[in-house]
Short mmCIF file of C-alpha atoms and ligand atoms in Angstrom, two decimals:
data_model
loop_
_atom_site.label_atom_id
_atom_site.label_comp_id
_atom_site.label_asym_id
_atom_site.label_seq_id
_atom_site.Cartn_x
_atom_site.Cartn_y
_atom_site.Cartn_z
CA MET H 5 153.38 80.24 98.77
CA GLN H 6 154.46 76.61 98.54
CA GLU H 7 157.89 76.22 100.18
CA LYS H 8 160.30 74.40 97.89
CA ILE H 9 163.81 73.24 97.31
CA VAL H 10 165.01 74.12 93.82
CA ILE H 11 167.27 71.73 91.94
CA LEU H 12 169.27 73.42 89.21
CA ASP H 13 169.69 70.95 86.38
CA PHE H 14 173.09 70.80 84.77
CA GLY H 15 172.10 67.80 82.68
CA SER H 16 172.90 64.79 84.85
CA GLN H 17 170.92 61.59 84.37
CA THR H 18 170.27 61.54 88.11
CA THR H 19 168.80 65.03 88.44
CA GLN H 20 165.27 63.62 88.49
CA LEU H 21 166.32 61.28 91.29
CA ILE H 22 167.41 64.21 93.46
CA GLY H 23 163.93 65.66 93.00
CA ARG H 24 162.34 62.37 93.93
CA ARG H 25 164.45 61.90 97.07
CA ILE H 26 163.53 65.36 98.32
CA ARG H 27 159.85 64.77 97.64
CA GLU H 28 160.03 61.44 99.46
CA LEU H 29 160.87 63.54 102.52
CA ASN H 30 157.50 65.29 102.00
CA ILE H 31 159.28 68.41 100.82
CA TYR H 32 158.22 69.92 97.54
CA SER H 33 161.07 70.17 95.05
CA GLU H 34 161.25 71.58 91.56
CA ILE H 35 163.83 70.93 88.88
CA ILE H 36 164.66 73.92 86.73
CA PRO H 37 167.27 74.47 84.02
CA TYR H 38 170.54 75.76 85.51
CA ASN H 39 170.17 79.06 83.66
CA LYS H 40 166.63 79.78 84.80
CA TYR H 41 167.26 80.49 88.48
CA PRO H 42 165.04 83.38 89.65
CA PHE H 43 167.74 85.53 91.25
CA GLY H 44 166.23 88.02 93.68
CA LYS H 45 162.80 86.40 93.67
CA GLU H 46 163.57 83.56 96.07
CA LYS H 47 161.15 84.75 98.77
CA GLU H 48 158.17 85.28 96.52
CA GLU H 49 158.78 81.88 94.90
CA GLY H 50 158.99 80.11 98.26
CA ILE H 51 162.53 78.82 97.69
CA ILE H 52 164.24 77.69 100.88
CA GLY H 53 167.32 75.96 99.46
CA VAL H 54 169.14 75.18 96.23
CA ILE H 55 170.79 72.00 94.98
CA LEU H 56 173.18 72.04 92.04
CA SER H 57 172.96 68.79 90.09
CA GLY H 58 175.64 66.74 88.37
CA SER H 59 176.43 67.06 84.69
CA PRO H 60 177.91 64.98 81.89
CA LEU H 61 180.27 67.91 81.25
CA SER H 62 183.53 69.00 82.84
CA VAL H 63 184.00 72.51 84.21
CA TYR H 64 186.75 72.82 81.60
CA ASP H 65 184.53 72.05 78.63
CA LYS H 66 184.19 75.01 76.31
CA ASP H 67 180.42 74.86 76.46
CA SER H 68 180.03 73.75 80.07
CA PHE H 69 177.04 75.09 81.96
CA LYS H 70 177.93 77.83 84.41
CA ILE H 71 176.08 79.81 87.03
CA ASP H 72 177.16 82.76 89.15
CA ILE H 73 177.93 80.87 92.36
CA LYS H 74 178.90 84.04 94.22
CA ALA H 75 175.45 85.51 93.55
CA LEU H 76 173.85 82.40 95.04
CA MET H 77 176.00 82.28 98.15
CA GLY H 78 174.79 83.68 101.42
CA THR H 79 171.16 84.09 100.37
CA LEU H 80 169.96 80.51 100.83
CA PRO H 81 171.66 77.21 101.68
CA VAL H 82 173.28 75.67 98.58
CA LEU H 83 174.38 72.06 98.08
CA GLY H 84 176.46 71.14 95.05
CA ILE H 85 176.40 67.50 93.95
CA CYS H 86 179.27 66.09 91.84
CA TYR H 87 179.56 68.64 88.97
CA GLY H 88 177.66 71.08 91.20
CA ALA H 89 180.42 70.67 93.82
CA GLN H 90 183.20 70.89 91.23
CA LEU H 91 181.70 74.04 89.75
CA THR H 92 181.45 75.58 93.22
CA ALA H 93 185.05 74.77 94.02
CA TYR H 94 186.31 75.87 90.62
CA GLU H 95 184.40 79.16 90.47
CA LEU H 96 185.50 80.15 93.97
CA GLY H 97 189.20 79.55 93.42
CA GLY H 98 189.64 75.86 94.16
CA CYS H 99 191.19 73.39 91.77
CA VAL H 100 189.47 70.70 89.71
CA GLU H 101 191.52 68.22 87.71
CA SER H 102 190.82 65.42 85.38
CA ALA H 103 191.27 62.13 87.29
CA PRO H 104 193.56 59.56 85.63
CA SER H 105 190.54 57.28 85.28
CA ARG H 106 186.86 57.82 85.83
CA GLU H 107 185.93 56.92 89.41
CA TYR H 108 182.79 54.87 89.29
CA GLY H 109 181.12 52.79 91.96
CA ARG H 110 180.87 52.32 95.70
CA ALA H 111 183.27 53.94 98.15
CA ASN H 112 183.30 54.31 101.91
CA LEU H 113 183.85 57.50 103.86
CA ASP H 114 186.93 57.09 106.07
CA PHE H 115 186.81 60.64 107.39
CA ILE H 116 183.76 62.61 108.47
CA ASP H 117 183.73 65.97 110.25
CA LYS H 118 181.20 65.12 112.94
CA SER H 119 180.61 68.77 113.76
CA CYS H 120 179.21 69.48 110.27
CA PRO H 121 175.39 69.60 110.17
CA LEU H 122 175.39 67.95 106.73
CA PHE H 123 176.80 64.75 108.24
CA LYS H 124 174.87 64.78 111.51
CA GLY H 125 174.06 61.18 112.48
CA ILE H 126 176.09 59.68 109.62
CA ASP H 127 178.76 57.26 110.75
CA MET H 128 182.28 56.72 109.54
CA GLY H 129 182.41 53.98 106.92
CA ALA H 130 179.12 55.07 105.32
CA GLN H 131 178.82 53.94 101.73
CA VAL H 132 178.59 56.49 98.92
CA TRP H 133 178.30 56.21 95.15
CA MET H 134 180.93 57.91 93.01
CA SER H 135 180.65 58.63 89.31
CA HIS H 136 183.02 61.33 88.15
CA GLY H 137 185.79 61.97 85.68
CA ASP H 138 187.11 65.19 87.22
CA THR H 139 188.09 65.48 90.84
CA ILE H 140 188.51 68.39 93.25
CA THR H 141 192.18 68.68 94.20
CA SER H 142 192.00 71.84 96.29
CA ILE H 143 189.15 73.77 97.83
CA PRO H 144 188.69 77.55 97.93
CA ASP H 145 190.21 79.64 100.73
CA GLY H 146 188.11 79.56 103.87
CA PHE H 147 186.47 76.23 102.89
CA LYS H 148 187.06 73.01 104.80
CA CYS H 149 187.07 69.35 103.98
CA ILE H 150 184.22 67.56 105.78
CA ALA H 151 184.47 64.03 104.37
CA SER H 152 186.94 61.84 102.48
CA THR H 153 187.18 58.37 101.00
CA PRO H 154 190.48 56.47 100.67
CA SER H 155 190.88 57.78 97.11
CA VAL H 156 189.02 61.11 97.17
CA LYS H 157 190.27 63.61 99.71
CA PHE H 158 187.55 66.22 99.09
CA ALA H 159 184.57 63.89 99.02
CA ALA H 160 182.66 66.72 100.70
CA PHE H 161 183.43 70.30 101.69
CA SER H 162 181.74 73.24 103.34
CA GLY H 163 182.17 76.98 102.92
CA PRO H 164 182.40 79.60 105.66
CA GLU H 165 179.36 79.42 107.96
CA GLU H 166 177.81 82.66 106.71
CA ASP H 167 177.97 81.47 103.08
CA LYS H 168 175.81 78.40 103.77
CA ILE H 169 177.39 76.39 100.97
CA TRP H 170 178.29 72.70 100.79
CA GLY H 171 179.53 70.34 98.13
CA VAL H 172 179.64 66.55 97.82
CA GLN H 173 181.63 64.76 95.15
CA PHE H 174 179.44 61.65 95.43
CA HIS H 175 175.79 61.15 94.52
CA PRO H 176 173.57 61.05 97.64
CA GLU H 177 170.47 60.65 95.46
CA VAL H 178 171.55 57.25 94.16
CA PHE H 179 170.27 54.16 95.94
CA HIS H 180 173.79 52.80 96.51
CA SER H 181 174.69 55.83 98.63
CA THR H 182 173.33 54.27 101.79
CA CYS H 183 173.70 57.51 103.76
CA GLY H 184 172.32 59.59 100.89
CA THR H 185 168.76 60.13 102.09
CA HIS H 186 170.04 60.95 105.56
CA LEU H 187 172.39 63.56 104.11
CA LEU H 188 169.67 65.10 101.93
CA ARG H 189 167.36 65.23 104.96
CA ASN H 190 170.09 66.96 106.98
CA PHE H 191 170.38 69.53 104.21
CA ALA H 192 166.70 70.06 103.49
CA VAL H 193 165.30 69.85 107.02
CA ASP H 194 168.05 70.88 109.43
CA ILE H 195 169.88 73.35 107.22
CA CYS H 196 167.12 74.75 104.97
CA GLY H 197 164.40 74.40 107.64
CA ALA H 198 161.85 72.54 105.46
CA SER H 199 158.62 71.78 107.30
CA CYS H 200 157.98 68.40 105.56
CA SER H 201 154.32 69.17 105.09
CA TRP H 202 154.02 68.39 101.36
CA ASN H 203 151.85 65.34 100.80
CA PRO H 204 149.02 64.26 98.48
CA GLU H 205 146.41 65.97 100.66
CA SER H 206 148.29 69.28 100.79
CA PHE H 207 148.92 69.04 97.02
CA ILE H 208 145.19 68.59 96.41
CA GLU H 209 144.28 71.46 98.69
CA SER H 210 146.72 73.93 97.14
CA THR H 211 146.09 72.78 93.55
CA VAL H 212 142.32 73.02 93.89
CA ALA H 213 142.69 76.54 95.30
CA GLU H 214 145.04 77.54 92.45
CA LEU H 215 142.72 76.05 89.82
CA LYS H 216 139.74 77.90 91.26
CA GLU H 217 141.60 81.15 91.07
CA LYS H 218 143.12 80.56 87.63
CA LEU H 219 139.98 79.24 85.94
CA GLY H 220 137.39 81.45 87.61
CA GLN H 221 134.06 80.84 85.86
CA ASP H 222 135.68 79.55 82.64
CA ARG H 223 134.69 76.28 80.99
CA VAL H 224 137.32 73.58 80.57
CA ILE H 225 137.51 70.57 78.24
CA LEU H 226 139.59 67.50 79.00
CA GLY H 227 140.30 64.43 76.89
CA LEU H 228 140.01 61.25 78.95
CA SER H 229 141.91 58.18 77.84
CA GLY H 230 140.98 55.71 80.55
CA GLY H 231 144.53 55.99 81.90
CA VAL H 232 145.61 57.13 85.34
CA ASP H 233 146.94 60.57 84.48
CA SER H 234 143.96 62.00 82.61
CA SER H 235 141.56 60.41 85.11
CA VAL H 236 143.27 61.96 88.14
CA ALA H 237 143.51 65.32 86.34
CA ALA H 238 139.76 65.15 85.66
CA VAL H 239 138.82 64.38 89.26
CA LEU H 240 141.06 67.16 90.55
CA LEU H 241 139.54 69.68 88.12
CA ASN H 242 136.07 68.46 88.93
CA LYS H 243 136.78 69.18 92.59
CA ALA H 244 137.83 72.72 91.67
CA ILE H 245 135.22 73.73 89.09
CA GLY H 246 132.54 71.01 89.14
CA ASP H 247 130.30 70.96 86.08
CA ARG H 248 132.24 73.61 84.25
CA LEU H 249 134.59 70.74 83.35
CA THR H 250 133.47 68.64 80.39
CA CYS H 251 135.39 65.44 79.69
CA ILE H 252 135.44 63.75 76.30
CA PHE H 253 136.26 60.05 76.05
CA VAL H 254 136.74 58.90 72.45
CA ASP H 255 136.34 55.22 71.57
CA HIS H 256 138.46 54.52 68.50
CA GLY H 257 137.36 50.90 68.57
CA MET H 258 140.76 49.59 69.63
CA LEU H 259 140.41 49.68 73.37
CA ARG H 260 140.52 46.55 75.51
CA LYS H 261 137.54 44.24 75.86
CA ASP H 262 134.54 46.12 77.35
CA GLU H 263 136.87 48.96 78.33
CA PHE H 264 134.84 51.79 76.85
CA SER H 265 131.66 50.94 78.74
CA SER H 266 133.33 50.02 82.03
CA VAL H 267 135.60 53.08 82.14
CA LEU H 268 132.69 55.33 81.17
CA ARG H 269 130.71 53.85 84.07
CA ASP H 270 133.64 54.47 86.41
CA TYR H 271 133.87 58.09 85.29
CA GLN H 272 130.18 58.67 85.73
CA GLY H 273 130.40 57.08 89.17
CA LEU H 274 133.05 59.65 90.04
CA GLY H 275 130.58 62.40 89.27
CA LEU H 276 132.38 63.56 86.13
CA ASN H 277 130.55 65.35 83.39
CA VAL H 278 131.70 63.00 80.61
CA ILE H 279 130.73 62.56 76.99
CA GLY H 280 131.54 59.17 75.47
CA VAL H 281 131.96 59.25 71.69
CA ASP H 282 131.93 56.02 69.70
CA ALA H 283 133.90 56.98 66.61
CA SER H 284 135.10 53.47 65.80
CA ASP H 285 133.53 53.33 62.32
CA LYS H 286 135.57 56.33 61.23
CA PHE H 287 138.83 54.92 62.59
CA PHE H 288 138.33 51.46 61.03
CA ALA H 289 137.34 52.97 57.69
CA ASP H 290 140.43 55.19 57.61
CA LEU H 291 142.71 52.33 58.66
CA ALA H 292 141.45 49.92 56.00
CA GLY H 293 144.30 48.51 53.95
CA VAL H 294 147.01 50.38 55.93
CA THR H 295 149.89 48.22 57.17
CA ASP H 296 152.75 50.64 57.82
CA PRO H 297 153.11 51.24 61.60
CA GLU H 298 153.83 54.96 61.34
CA LYS H 299 150.98 55.51 58.88
CA LYS H 300 148.63 53.74 61.27
CA ARG H 301 149.71 55.98 64.14
CA LYS H 302 149.39 59.11 62.03
CA ILE H 303 145.87 58.21 60.89
CA ILE H 304 144.77 57.46 64.43
CA GLY H 305 146.30 60.72 65.71
CA ALA H 306 144.65 62.81 62.99
CA ASP H 307 141.27 61.08 63.41
CA PHE H 308 141.46 61.58 67.15
CA ILE H 309 142.04 65.30 66.78
CA GLU H 310 139.17 65.57 64.28
CA VAL H 311 136.69 63.71 66.47
CA PHE H 312 137.77 65.49 69.65
CA ASP H 313 137.69 68.89 67.98
CA ALA H 314 134.19 68.31 66.61
CA GLU H 315 132.90 67.33 70.07
CA ALA H 316 134.71 70.17 71.78
CA HIS H 317 133.11 72.71 69.46
CA LYS H 318 129.73 71.66 70.75
CA ILE H 319 130.75 72.98 74.15
CA LYS H 320 130.10 76.69 74.08
CA ASP H 321 132.57 79.15 75.58
CA ALA H 322 135.26 76.64 76.46
CA LYS H 323 138.45 78.55 77.20
CA TRP H 324 140.79 75.87 78.44
CA LEU H 325 142.05 72.49 77.35
CA ALA H 326 143.15 70.39 80.31
CA GLN H 327 145.63 67.53 79.92
CA GLY H 328 147.04 64.85 82.18
CA THR H 329 150.66 65.74 81.37
CA ILE H 330 153.01 64.59 84.14
CA TYR H 331 156.51 65.55 85.22
CA PRO H 332 158.56 63.08 83.16
CA ASP H 333 156.71 64.39 80.07
CA CYS H 334 158.02 67.85 80.90
CA ILE H 335 161.56 67.33 82.08
CA GLU H 336 163.86 66.50 79.28
CA SER H 337 167.59 66.72 79.52
CA LEU H 338 167.28 69.03 76.53
CA SER H 339 165.41 71.53 78.61
CA ILE H 340 168.71 72.88 79.92
CA THR H 341 169.61 74.02 76.43
CA GLY H 342 166.34 75.85 76.16
CA THR H 343 164.28 73.39 74.10
CA VAL H 344 161.57 72.53 76.56
CA ILE H 345 158.55 70.31 77.05
CA LYS H 346 157.65 67.54 74.71
CA SER H 347 154.03 67.63 73.71
CA HIS H 348 151.76 64.98 75.16
CA HIS H 349 151.84 62.38 72.45
CA ASN H 350 148.13 61.55 72.51
CA VAL H 351 146.76 65.02 72.00
CA GLY H 352 149.81 66.84 70.63
CA GLY H 353 148.59 69.49 68.23
CA LEU H 354 145.25 70.02 69.87
CA PRO H 355 145.88 73.28 71.74
CA GLU H 356 147.19 75.17 68.69
CA LYS H 357 144.37 73.95 66.53
CA MET H 358 141.68 74.71 69.05
CA ASN H 359 142.91 78.05 70.25
CA LEU H 360 142.48 77.09 73.88
CA LYS H 361 144.67 77.85 76.84
CA LEU H 362 146.45 74.85 78.34
CA CYS H 363 145.83 73.64 81.89
CA GLU H 364 148.03 70.82 83.23
CA PRO H 365 147.43 70.37 86.96
CA LEU H 366 149.70 67.30 87.27
CA ARG H 367 152.62 68.63 85.32
CA LEU H 368 154.87 68.66 88.38
CA LEU H 369 154.12 65.15 89.63
CA PHE H 370 155.79 61.81 89.06
CA LYS H 371 153.62 58.81 88.15
CA ASP H 372 153.58 57.33 91.64
CA GLU H 373 152.71 60.74 93.07
CA VAL H 374 149.81 60.98 90.62
CA ARG H 375 148.64 57.60 91.89
CA ALA H 376 148.96 58.78 95.52
CA VAL H 377 146.90 61.87 94.68
CA GLY H 378 144.28 59.67 93.00
CA ARG H 379 144.03 57.54 96.14
CA ALA H 380 143.75 60.62 98.34
CA LEU H 381 140.93 61.80 96.06
CA GLY H 382 139.12 58.54 96.83
CA MET H 383 139.31 57.15 93.30
CA PRO H 384 138.82 53.39 92.88
CA GLU H 385 142.02 51.37 93.06
CA HIS H 386 141.46 49.60 89.74
CA LEU H 387 141.51 52.97 87.94
CA ILE H 388 144.60 54.11 89.78
CA SER H 389 146.78 51.03 89.43
CA ARG H 390 145.98 50.40 85.77
CA HIS H 391 148.87 49.53 83.51
CA PRO H 392 149.85 52.16 80.95
CA PHE H 393 148.14 51.62 77.61
CA PRO H 394 149.18 53.27 74.34
CA GLY H 395 146.99 56.01 72.87
CA PRO H 396 146.54 54.17 69.55
CA GLY H 397 145.46 51.14 71.57
CA LEU H 398 145.40 47.64 70.14
CA ALA H 399 146.15 49.06 66.68
CA VAL H 400 149.86 49.03 67.52
CA ARG H 401 149.54 45.44 68.78
CA ILE H 402 148.01 44.13 65.58
CA LEU H 403 150.87 43.83 63.14
CA GLY H 404 149.65 44.62 59.65
CA GLU H 405 146.20 45.82 58.74
CA VAL H 406 143.77 46.55 61.59
CA THR H 407 140.26 45.13 61.21
CA ARG H 408 137.34 44.72 63.59
CA GLU H 409 137.73 40.95 63.37
CA LYS H 410 141.38 41.08 64.43
CA VAL H 411 140.59 43.51 67.26
CA GLY H 412 137.92 41.06 68.47
CA ILE H 413 140.42 38.17 68.54
CA LEU H 414 143.06 40.27 70.29
CA GLN H 415 140.61 41.60 72.87
CA GLU H 416 139.72 38.04 73.90
CA ALA H 417 143.35 36.91 74.17
CA ASP H 418 144.34 40.11 75.99
CA HIS H 419 141.46 39.71 78.43
CA ILE H 420 142.57 36.18 79.36
CA PHE H 421 146.15 37.33 79.92
CA ILE H 422 145.28 40.43 81.95
CA GLN H 423 142.59 38.70 84.01
CA GLY H 424 145.04 35.85 84.60
CA LEU H 425 147.66 38.30 85.90
CA ARG H 426 145.05 39.71 88.29
CA ASP H 427 143.86 36.28 89.45
CA TRP H 428 147.41 35.10 90.11
CA GLY H 429 148.33 38.28 92.01
CA LEU H 430 150.86 39.25 89.33
CA TYR H 431 149.18 42.33 87.83
CA ASP H 432 150.78 44.83 90.20
CA LYS H 433 154.17 43.17 89.88
CA VAL H 434 154.54 44.10 86.23
CA TRP H 435 154.68 47.57 84.73
CA GLN H 436 152.61 46.70 81.73
CA ALA H 437 151.32 43.65 79.86
CA GLY H 438 149.43 42.88 76.70
CA VAL H 439 149.11 40.53 73.75
CA ILE H 440 150.31 41.10 70.19
CA LEU H 441 148.53 39.58 67.21
CA LEU H 442 151.17 38.38 64.75
CA PRO H 443 150.76 38.44 60.98
CA VAL H 444 151.63 34.73 60.71
CA GLN H 445 149.64 31.51 60.68
CA SER H 446 150.99 28.18 61.73
CA VAL H 447 149.89 24.56 61.63
CA GLY H 448 148.40 22.93 64.71
CA VAL H 449 146.20 20.03 65.65
CA MET H 450 143.00 20.16 67.67
CA GLY H 451 141.23 16.89 68.34
CA ASP H 452 141.68 15.03 65.06
CA GLU H 453 141.73 18.15 63.00
CA ARG H 454 144.59 20.00 61.42
CA THR H 455 144.43 23.75 62.11
CA TYR H 456 146.13 26.60 60.31
CA GLU H 457 145.62 29.66 62.47
CA ARG H 458 147.10 32.76 63.98
CA ALA H 459 149.95 33.13 66.50
CA VAL H 460 149.97 35.65 69.34
CA ALA H 461 152.83 36.90 71.47
CA LEU H 462 152.45 37.75 75.15
CA ARG H 463 154.39 40.79 76.36
CA ALA H 464 154.90 41.65 80.03
CA VAL H 465 157.63 43.97 81.26
CA THR H 466 159.00 45.36 84.46
CA SER H 467 160.09 48.99 84.45
CA THR H 468 160.12 52.15 86.52
CA ASP H 469 159.51 54.72 83.80
CA ALA H 470 159.10 52.87 80.46
CA MET H 471 162.40 54.37 79.28
CA THR H 472 164.04 51.02 79.90
CA ALA H 473 162.29 47.73 80.56
CA ASP H 474 163.03 44.07 81.16
CA TRP H 475 160.76 41.18 80.24
CA ALA H 476 158.90 39.96 83.28
CA HIS H 477 160.01 36.57 84.57
CA LEU H 478 156.51 35.19 85.05
CA PRO H 479 156.02 31.74 86.62
CA TYR H 480 155.92 28.84 84.14
CA ASP H 481 152.70 27.46 85.68
CA PHE H 482 150.98 30.75 85.01
CA MET H 483 152.26 30.98 81.44
CA SER H 484 151.18 27.43 80.76
CA ARG H 485 147.68 28.18 82.05
CA VAL H 486 147.34 31.37 80.01
CA SER H 487 148.61 29.65 76.86
CA ASN H 488 146.09 26.80 77.26
CA ASP H 489 143.25 29.18 77.96
CA ILE H 490 143.99 31.36 74.95
CA ILE H 491 144.32 28.43 72.54
CA ASN H 492 141.20 26.69 73.90
CA LYS H 493 138.98 29.74 74.19
CA VAL H 494 140.02 32.21 71.50
CA ARG H 495 138.85 31.09 68.10
CA GLY H 496 141.42 31.69 65.43
CA VAL H 497 144.53 31.37 67.63
CA ASN H 498 146.51 28.12 67.85
CA ARG H 499 149.92 29.28 69.04
CA VAL H 500 151.18 31.43 71.93
CA CYS H 501 154.73 32.79 72.26
CA TYR H 502 156.38 34.90 74.98
CA ASP H 503 158.40 37.99 74.09
CA ILE H 504 161.71 37.90 75.98
CA SER H 505 163.24 41.10 74.61
CA SER H 506 164.35 43.91 76.86
CA LYS H 507 164.20 47.62 76.08
CA PRO H 508 166.60 48.67 74.69
CA PRO H 509 167.16 47.36 72.09
CA ALA H 510 163.51 46.35 71.64
CA THR H 511 160.64 48.67 72.61
CA ILE H 512 157.70 47.76 74.80
CA GLU H 513 155.15 47.98 72.01
CA TRP H 514 155.83 46.11 68.76
CA GLU H 515 154.87 49.04 66.55
P1 XMP R 620 157.71 51.95 73.73
O1 XMP R 620 156.97 51.02 72.81
O2 XMP R 620 158.24 53.17 73.03
O3 XMP R 620 156.63 52.48 74.76
O4 XMP R 620 158.78 51.24 74.51
C1 XMP R 620 156.94 53.15 75.96
C2 XMP R 620 155.65 53.39 76.72
O5 XMP R 620 154.82 54.31 76.01
C3 XMP R 620 153.58 53.69 75.69
N1 XMP R 620 153.21 54.17 74.36
C4 XMP R 620 152.30 55.13 74.16
N2 XMP R 620 151.52 55.81 75.03
N3 XMP R 620 150.55 56.98 73.24
C5 XMP R 620 150.64 56.70 74.56
O6 XMP R 620 149.91 57.30 75.35
C6 XMP R 620 151.31 56.36 72.30
O7 XMP R 620 151.22 56.62 71.11
C7 XMP R 620 152.23 55.38 72.80
N4 XMP R 620 153.12 54.55 72.18
C8 XMP R 620 153.72 53.83 73.18
C9 XMP R 620 153.84 52.20 75.74
O8 XMP R 620 152.65 51.46 75.95
C10 XMP R 620 154.81 52.13 76.89
O9 XMP R 620 154.16 52.23 78.14
#
């Protein structure tokens, strides 16, 4: 059984970060809703320690999330963070009060109990990040204060030795807590006894073994998109069940220039059993005359399901549908209220329609972990480090009606931009880039001739998760070169703009 640290999610925005920090220590961690803790099954689940996350709520809120702290204590080491610490103190007889003003920002520890294993190797003055409205004003009987800042006496506390319980008012998972990783390592390694053996190789080994057992001799179908997640999922499954995996790669006609053929070649080179389906005529026919963004997306989604379903039915005895769903697709803050898992937006609806069981081997990994697994599987770097690309493809980057002619123009412009980013060593510095074909024409002059042609917008953003994004500050020399190349080489375009909107309030895609 995979040893793990469980993080109970009470709804904080930084819960995911706690999970990441633990995994960065090569310790497997899992985030679960606060009310889904498997009491009594810790051993069989491989749990070696528990972290209680922060929360936007106060322990005094009528609907605040509660857990039976006493039932947790003494079985495994427990660390409460912010709300997790307040809840611990409150439930065990300490006092939590609303602070006169929310304490937010950096603070320095001016007292540390050097004998406490949680603070081993952490020096006085260490910087921590505070973000709390309530504050702990007294700790339960038998507990002791193990760290303070000038304004927060109980910045950290510990329970009696046999109870193995600690609490920190600050957020060790946040980058600005400079001693945070050290503290989490003290907890996970020294206190919980984690062996730090979780890495891409061990993930592959255990996942392949699990897949073999779960899938047996069954046949599996997987929809490939050309993106990192579905590609890594396919290679992993291929390693587990070989030819019993059939991949379907649908070309809706709105992929990037030459993408269908080159990605198909890559997949075949990886030894995947892949069927490429050119369904572009159907998609273009159904999109004819449609200008509304949502209608376009709906048509593409429905066509995709129809084409995929028809292909899948040709594969006899398929029992499973595999998807490249990853962790951020699964963890939603809503999950703590019981509404879980958003469906993968490219193939949402497929499993119910097809009556197949769902297999999601990457559902517990973050994007960069998926990439690390891909590398460990020996996949080519250009497949692994690809920018995200929307399921509906260039259709959402052509404002207005989508036609083959417009896709052709956009593919050329997009190719110049993306190749340029690669040539200038900028591709890996941005999260995602592309070109948008605008529904406007403007006057220009080429040689002695007046032109009246289309305008395109370049979009390049930096981001860590696509939830928020900033426009990439690309060098002027590069932009100038790309603009010249597009106007000189792409027939039908005489103007290039750069989109300098951040998300929010804009989104990354224009439609
Ligand atoms: P927005 O435009 O909402 O996009 O800021 C956030 C991220 O999601 C991608 N995106 C999609 N990906 N199917 C996908 O697989 C889609 O329908 C879709 N729409 C947007 C977008 O490219 C960005 O990375």
